[in-house]
Short mmCIF file of N, CA and C in Angstrom, two decimals:
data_model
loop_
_atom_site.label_atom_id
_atom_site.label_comp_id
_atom_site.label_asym_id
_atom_site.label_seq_id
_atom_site.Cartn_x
_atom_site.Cartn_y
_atom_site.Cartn_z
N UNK A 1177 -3.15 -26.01 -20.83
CA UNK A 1177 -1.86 -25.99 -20.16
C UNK A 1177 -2.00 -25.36 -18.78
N UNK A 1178 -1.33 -25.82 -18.15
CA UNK A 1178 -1.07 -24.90 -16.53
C UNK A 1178 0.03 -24.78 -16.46
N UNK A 1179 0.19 -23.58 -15.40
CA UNK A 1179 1.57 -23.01 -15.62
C UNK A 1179 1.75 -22.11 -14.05
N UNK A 1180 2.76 -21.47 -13.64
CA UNK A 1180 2.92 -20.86 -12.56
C UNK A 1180 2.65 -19.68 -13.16
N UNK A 1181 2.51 -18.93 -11.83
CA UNK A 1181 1.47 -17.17 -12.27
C UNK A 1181 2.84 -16.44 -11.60
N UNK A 1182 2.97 -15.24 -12.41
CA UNK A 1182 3.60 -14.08 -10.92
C UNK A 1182 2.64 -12.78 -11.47
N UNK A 1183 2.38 -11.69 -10.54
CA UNK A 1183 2.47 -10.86 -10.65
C UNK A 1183 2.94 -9.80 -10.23
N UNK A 1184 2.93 -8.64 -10.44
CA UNK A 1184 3.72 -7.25 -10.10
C UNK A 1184 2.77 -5.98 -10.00
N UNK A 1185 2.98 -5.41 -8.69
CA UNK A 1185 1.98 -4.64 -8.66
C UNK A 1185 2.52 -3.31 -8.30
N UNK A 1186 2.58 -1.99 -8.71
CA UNK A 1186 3.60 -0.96 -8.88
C UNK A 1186 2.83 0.38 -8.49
N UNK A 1187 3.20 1.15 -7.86
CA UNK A 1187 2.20 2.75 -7.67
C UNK A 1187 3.15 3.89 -7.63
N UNK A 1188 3.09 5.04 -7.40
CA UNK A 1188 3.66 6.27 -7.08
C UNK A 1188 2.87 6.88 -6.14
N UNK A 1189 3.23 7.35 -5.46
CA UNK A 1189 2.28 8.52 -4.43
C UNK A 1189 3.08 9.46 -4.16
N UNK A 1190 2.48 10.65 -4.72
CA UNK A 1190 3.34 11.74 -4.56
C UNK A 1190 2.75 12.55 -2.75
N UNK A 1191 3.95 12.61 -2.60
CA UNK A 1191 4.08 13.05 -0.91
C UNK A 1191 3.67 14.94 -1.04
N UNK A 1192 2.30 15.32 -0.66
CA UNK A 1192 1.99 16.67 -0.76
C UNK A 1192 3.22 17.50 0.20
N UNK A 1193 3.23 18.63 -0.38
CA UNK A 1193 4.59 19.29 0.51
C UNK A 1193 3.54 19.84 1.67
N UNK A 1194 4.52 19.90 2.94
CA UNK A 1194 4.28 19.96 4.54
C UNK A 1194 4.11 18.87 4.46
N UNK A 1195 4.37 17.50 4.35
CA UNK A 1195 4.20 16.35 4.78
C UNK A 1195 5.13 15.54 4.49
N UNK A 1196 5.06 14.54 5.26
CA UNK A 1196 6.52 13.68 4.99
C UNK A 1196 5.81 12.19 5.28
N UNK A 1197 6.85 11.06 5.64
CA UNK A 1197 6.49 9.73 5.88
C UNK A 1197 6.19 9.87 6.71
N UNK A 1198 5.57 8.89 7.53
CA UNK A 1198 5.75 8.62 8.73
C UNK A 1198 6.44 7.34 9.05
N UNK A 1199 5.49 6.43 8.41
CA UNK A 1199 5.53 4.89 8.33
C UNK A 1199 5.44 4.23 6.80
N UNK A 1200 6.18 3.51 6.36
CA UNK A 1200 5.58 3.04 4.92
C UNK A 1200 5.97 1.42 5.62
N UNK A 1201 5.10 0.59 4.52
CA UNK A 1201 5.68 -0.85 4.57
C UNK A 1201 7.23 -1.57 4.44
N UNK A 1202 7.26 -1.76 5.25
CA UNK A 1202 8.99 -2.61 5.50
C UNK A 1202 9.02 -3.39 4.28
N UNK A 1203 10.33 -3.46 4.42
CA UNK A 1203 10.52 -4.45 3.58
C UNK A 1203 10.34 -5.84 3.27
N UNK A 1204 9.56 -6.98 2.10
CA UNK A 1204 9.54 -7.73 2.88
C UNK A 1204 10.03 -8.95 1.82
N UNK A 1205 10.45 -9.70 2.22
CA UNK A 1205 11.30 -11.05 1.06
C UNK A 1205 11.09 -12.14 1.49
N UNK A 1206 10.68 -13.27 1.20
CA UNK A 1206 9.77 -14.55 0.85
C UNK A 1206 10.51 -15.33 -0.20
N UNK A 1207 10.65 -16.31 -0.01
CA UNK A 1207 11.89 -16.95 -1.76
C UNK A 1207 11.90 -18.53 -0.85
N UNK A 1208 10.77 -19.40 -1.18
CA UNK A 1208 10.86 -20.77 -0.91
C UNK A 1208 10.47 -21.67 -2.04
N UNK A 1209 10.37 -22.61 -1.68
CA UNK A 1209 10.25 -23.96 -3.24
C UNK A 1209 8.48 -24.13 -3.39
N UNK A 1210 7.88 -22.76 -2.86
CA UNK A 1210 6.14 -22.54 -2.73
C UNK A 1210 5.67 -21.27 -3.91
N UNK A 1211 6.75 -20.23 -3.31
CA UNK A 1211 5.66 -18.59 -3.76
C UNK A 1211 7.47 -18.24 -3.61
N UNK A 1212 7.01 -16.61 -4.12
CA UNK A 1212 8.36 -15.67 -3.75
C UNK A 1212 7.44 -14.41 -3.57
N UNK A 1213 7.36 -13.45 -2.46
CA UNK A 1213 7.10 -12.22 -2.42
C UNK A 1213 7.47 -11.62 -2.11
N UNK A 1214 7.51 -10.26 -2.56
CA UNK A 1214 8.66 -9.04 -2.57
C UNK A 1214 8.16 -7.82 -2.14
N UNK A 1215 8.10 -7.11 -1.31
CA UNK A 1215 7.80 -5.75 -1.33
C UNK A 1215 8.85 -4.85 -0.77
N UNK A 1216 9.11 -3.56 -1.76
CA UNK A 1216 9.61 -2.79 -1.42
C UNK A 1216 9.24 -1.36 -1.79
N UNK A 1217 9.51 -0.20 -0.34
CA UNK A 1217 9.25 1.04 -0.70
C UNK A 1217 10.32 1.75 -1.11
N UNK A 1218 10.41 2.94 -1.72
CA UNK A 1218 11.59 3.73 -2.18
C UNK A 1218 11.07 5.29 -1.83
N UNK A 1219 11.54 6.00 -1.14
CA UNK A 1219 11.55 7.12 -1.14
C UNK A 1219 12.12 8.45 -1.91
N UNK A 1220 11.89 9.02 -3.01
CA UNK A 1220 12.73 9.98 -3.39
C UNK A 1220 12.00 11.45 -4.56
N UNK A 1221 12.56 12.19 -4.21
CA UNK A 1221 12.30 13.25 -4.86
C UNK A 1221 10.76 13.84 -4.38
N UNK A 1222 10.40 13.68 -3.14
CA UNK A 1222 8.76 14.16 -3.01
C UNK A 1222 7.81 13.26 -3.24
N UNK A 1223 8.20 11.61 -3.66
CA UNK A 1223 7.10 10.77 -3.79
C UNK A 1223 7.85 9.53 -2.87
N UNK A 1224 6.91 8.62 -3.11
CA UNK A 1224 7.36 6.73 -2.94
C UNK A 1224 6.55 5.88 -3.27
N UNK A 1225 7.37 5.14 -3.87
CA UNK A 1225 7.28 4.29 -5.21
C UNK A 1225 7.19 2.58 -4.05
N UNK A 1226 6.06 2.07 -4.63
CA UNK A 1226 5.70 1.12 -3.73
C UNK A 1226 5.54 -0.31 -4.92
N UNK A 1227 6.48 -1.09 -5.11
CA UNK A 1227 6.10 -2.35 -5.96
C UNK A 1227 6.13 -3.91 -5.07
N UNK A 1228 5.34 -4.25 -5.48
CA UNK A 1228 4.38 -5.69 -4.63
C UNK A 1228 5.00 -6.32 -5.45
N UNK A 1229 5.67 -7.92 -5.59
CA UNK A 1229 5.36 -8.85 -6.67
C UNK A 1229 5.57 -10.11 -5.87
N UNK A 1230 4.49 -11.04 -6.50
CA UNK A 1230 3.98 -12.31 -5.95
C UNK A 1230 3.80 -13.23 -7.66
N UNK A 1231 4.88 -14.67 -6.93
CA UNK A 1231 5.16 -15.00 -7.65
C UNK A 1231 4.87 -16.74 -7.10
N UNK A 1232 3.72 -17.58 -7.79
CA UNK A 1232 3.21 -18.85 -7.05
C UNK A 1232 4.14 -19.98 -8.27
N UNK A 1233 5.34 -20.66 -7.50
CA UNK A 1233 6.17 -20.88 -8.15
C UNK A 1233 6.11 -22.66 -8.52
N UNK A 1234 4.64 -22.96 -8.74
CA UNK A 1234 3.96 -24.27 -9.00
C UNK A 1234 2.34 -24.17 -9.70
N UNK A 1235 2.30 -24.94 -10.74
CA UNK A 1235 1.14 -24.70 -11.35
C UNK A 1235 -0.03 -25.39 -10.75
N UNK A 1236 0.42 -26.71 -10.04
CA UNK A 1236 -0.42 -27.63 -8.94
C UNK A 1236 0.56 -27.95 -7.98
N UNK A 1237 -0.51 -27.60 -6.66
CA UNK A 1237 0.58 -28.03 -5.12
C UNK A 1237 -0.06 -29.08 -5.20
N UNK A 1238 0.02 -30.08 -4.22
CA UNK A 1238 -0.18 -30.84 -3.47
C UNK A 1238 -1.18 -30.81 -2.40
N UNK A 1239 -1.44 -31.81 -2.03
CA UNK A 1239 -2.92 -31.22 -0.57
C UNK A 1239 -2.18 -31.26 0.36
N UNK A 1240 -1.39 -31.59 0.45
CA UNK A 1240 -0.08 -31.12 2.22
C UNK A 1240 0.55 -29.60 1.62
N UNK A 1241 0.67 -29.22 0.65
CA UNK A 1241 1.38 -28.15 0.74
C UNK A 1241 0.31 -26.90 0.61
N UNK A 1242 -0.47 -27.11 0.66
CA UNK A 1242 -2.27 -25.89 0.98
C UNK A 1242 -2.39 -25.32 2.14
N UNK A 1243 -1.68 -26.29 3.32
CA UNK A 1243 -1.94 -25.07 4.31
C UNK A 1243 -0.85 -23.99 4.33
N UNK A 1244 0.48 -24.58 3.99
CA UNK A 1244 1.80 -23.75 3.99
C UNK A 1244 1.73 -22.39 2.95
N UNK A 1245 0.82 -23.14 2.19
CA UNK A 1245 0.38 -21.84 0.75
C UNK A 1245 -0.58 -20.89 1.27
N UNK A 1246 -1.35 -21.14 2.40
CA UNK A 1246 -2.86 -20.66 2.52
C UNK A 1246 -2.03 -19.42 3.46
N UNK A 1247 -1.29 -19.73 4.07
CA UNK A 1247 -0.51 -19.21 5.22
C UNK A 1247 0.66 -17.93 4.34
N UNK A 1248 1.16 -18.56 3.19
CA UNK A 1248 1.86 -17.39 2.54
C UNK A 1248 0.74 -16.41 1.72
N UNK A 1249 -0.11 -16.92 1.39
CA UNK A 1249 -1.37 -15.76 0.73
C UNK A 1249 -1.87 -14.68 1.82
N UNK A 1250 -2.13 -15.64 3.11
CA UNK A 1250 -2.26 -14.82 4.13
C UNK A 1250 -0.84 -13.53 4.45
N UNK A 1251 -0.12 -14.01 4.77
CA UNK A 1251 0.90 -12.87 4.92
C UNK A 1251 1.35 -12.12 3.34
N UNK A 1252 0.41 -12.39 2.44
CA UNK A 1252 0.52 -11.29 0.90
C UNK A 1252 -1.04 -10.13 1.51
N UNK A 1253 -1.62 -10.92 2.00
CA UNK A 1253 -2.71 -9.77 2.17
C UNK A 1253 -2.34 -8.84 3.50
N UNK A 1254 -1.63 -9.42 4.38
CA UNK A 1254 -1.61 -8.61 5.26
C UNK A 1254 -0.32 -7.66 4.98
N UNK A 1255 0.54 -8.00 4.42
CA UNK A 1255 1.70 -6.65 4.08
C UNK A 1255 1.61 -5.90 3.07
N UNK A 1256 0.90 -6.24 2.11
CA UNK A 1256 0.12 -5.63 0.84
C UNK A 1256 -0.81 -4.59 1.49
N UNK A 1257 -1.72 -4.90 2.23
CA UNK A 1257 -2.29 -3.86 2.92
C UNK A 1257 -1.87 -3.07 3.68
N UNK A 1258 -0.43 -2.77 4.51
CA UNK A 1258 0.09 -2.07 5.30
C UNK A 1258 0.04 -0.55 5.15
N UNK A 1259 -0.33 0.33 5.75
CA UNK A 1259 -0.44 1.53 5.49
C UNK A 1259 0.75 1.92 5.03
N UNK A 1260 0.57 3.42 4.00
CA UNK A 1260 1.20 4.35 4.16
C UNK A 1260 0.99 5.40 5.17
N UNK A 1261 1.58 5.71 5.85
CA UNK A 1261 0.79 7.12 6.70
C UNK A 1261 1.70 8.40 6.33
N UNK A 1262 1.45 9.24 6.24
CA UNK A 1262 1.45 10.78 6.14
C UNK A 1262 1.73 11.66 7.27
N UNK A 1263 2.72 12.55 7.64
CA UNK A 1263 2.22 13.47 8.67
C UNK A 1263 2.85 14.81 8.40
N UNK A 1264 1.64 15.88 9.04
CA UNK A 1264 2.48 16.73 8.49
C UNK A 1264 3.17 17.86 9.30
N UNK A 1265 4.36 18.78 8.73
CA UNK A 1265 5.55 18.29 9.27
C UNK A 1265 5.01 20.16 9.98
#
């Protein structure tokens, strides 16, 4: 059988005291008839809570729809990787 994939990818990082955010990853939302990807940070209580989820919403594309896909994988690696940075205060 084939089937469409999602996954979800979830962390905590606790924020050491004298330090705060600086920068975390924006927010980011994706929702077409290809993929859906989601990222969002949350700030609270001394940590932030960072969940990824990528969701490929076809079990087989098409060979015209590979570059449009190649292009949303690309922008999953590059906001997936976005720093957290730290500074301290």
């Amino acid at each position: 059988f084939t089937y469409s994939r999602a996954e979800v990818y979830k962390t905590n990082v606790q924020i050491p005291s004298g330090y705060k955010v600086l920068t975390s990853p924006g927010p980011q939302n994706i929702d077409n008839d290809l993929v859906e990807i989601k990222l969002e940070c949350r700030e609270s209580d001394g940590s932030i809570s960072v969940v990824g989820s990528l969701r490929l919403k076809k079990a087989v594309y098409a060979p015209a729809e590979y570059s449009r896909l190649r292009g949303f994988l690309n922008t999953i690696i590059k906001v997936f990787n976005e720093p957290l940075v730290l500074e301290k205060i």
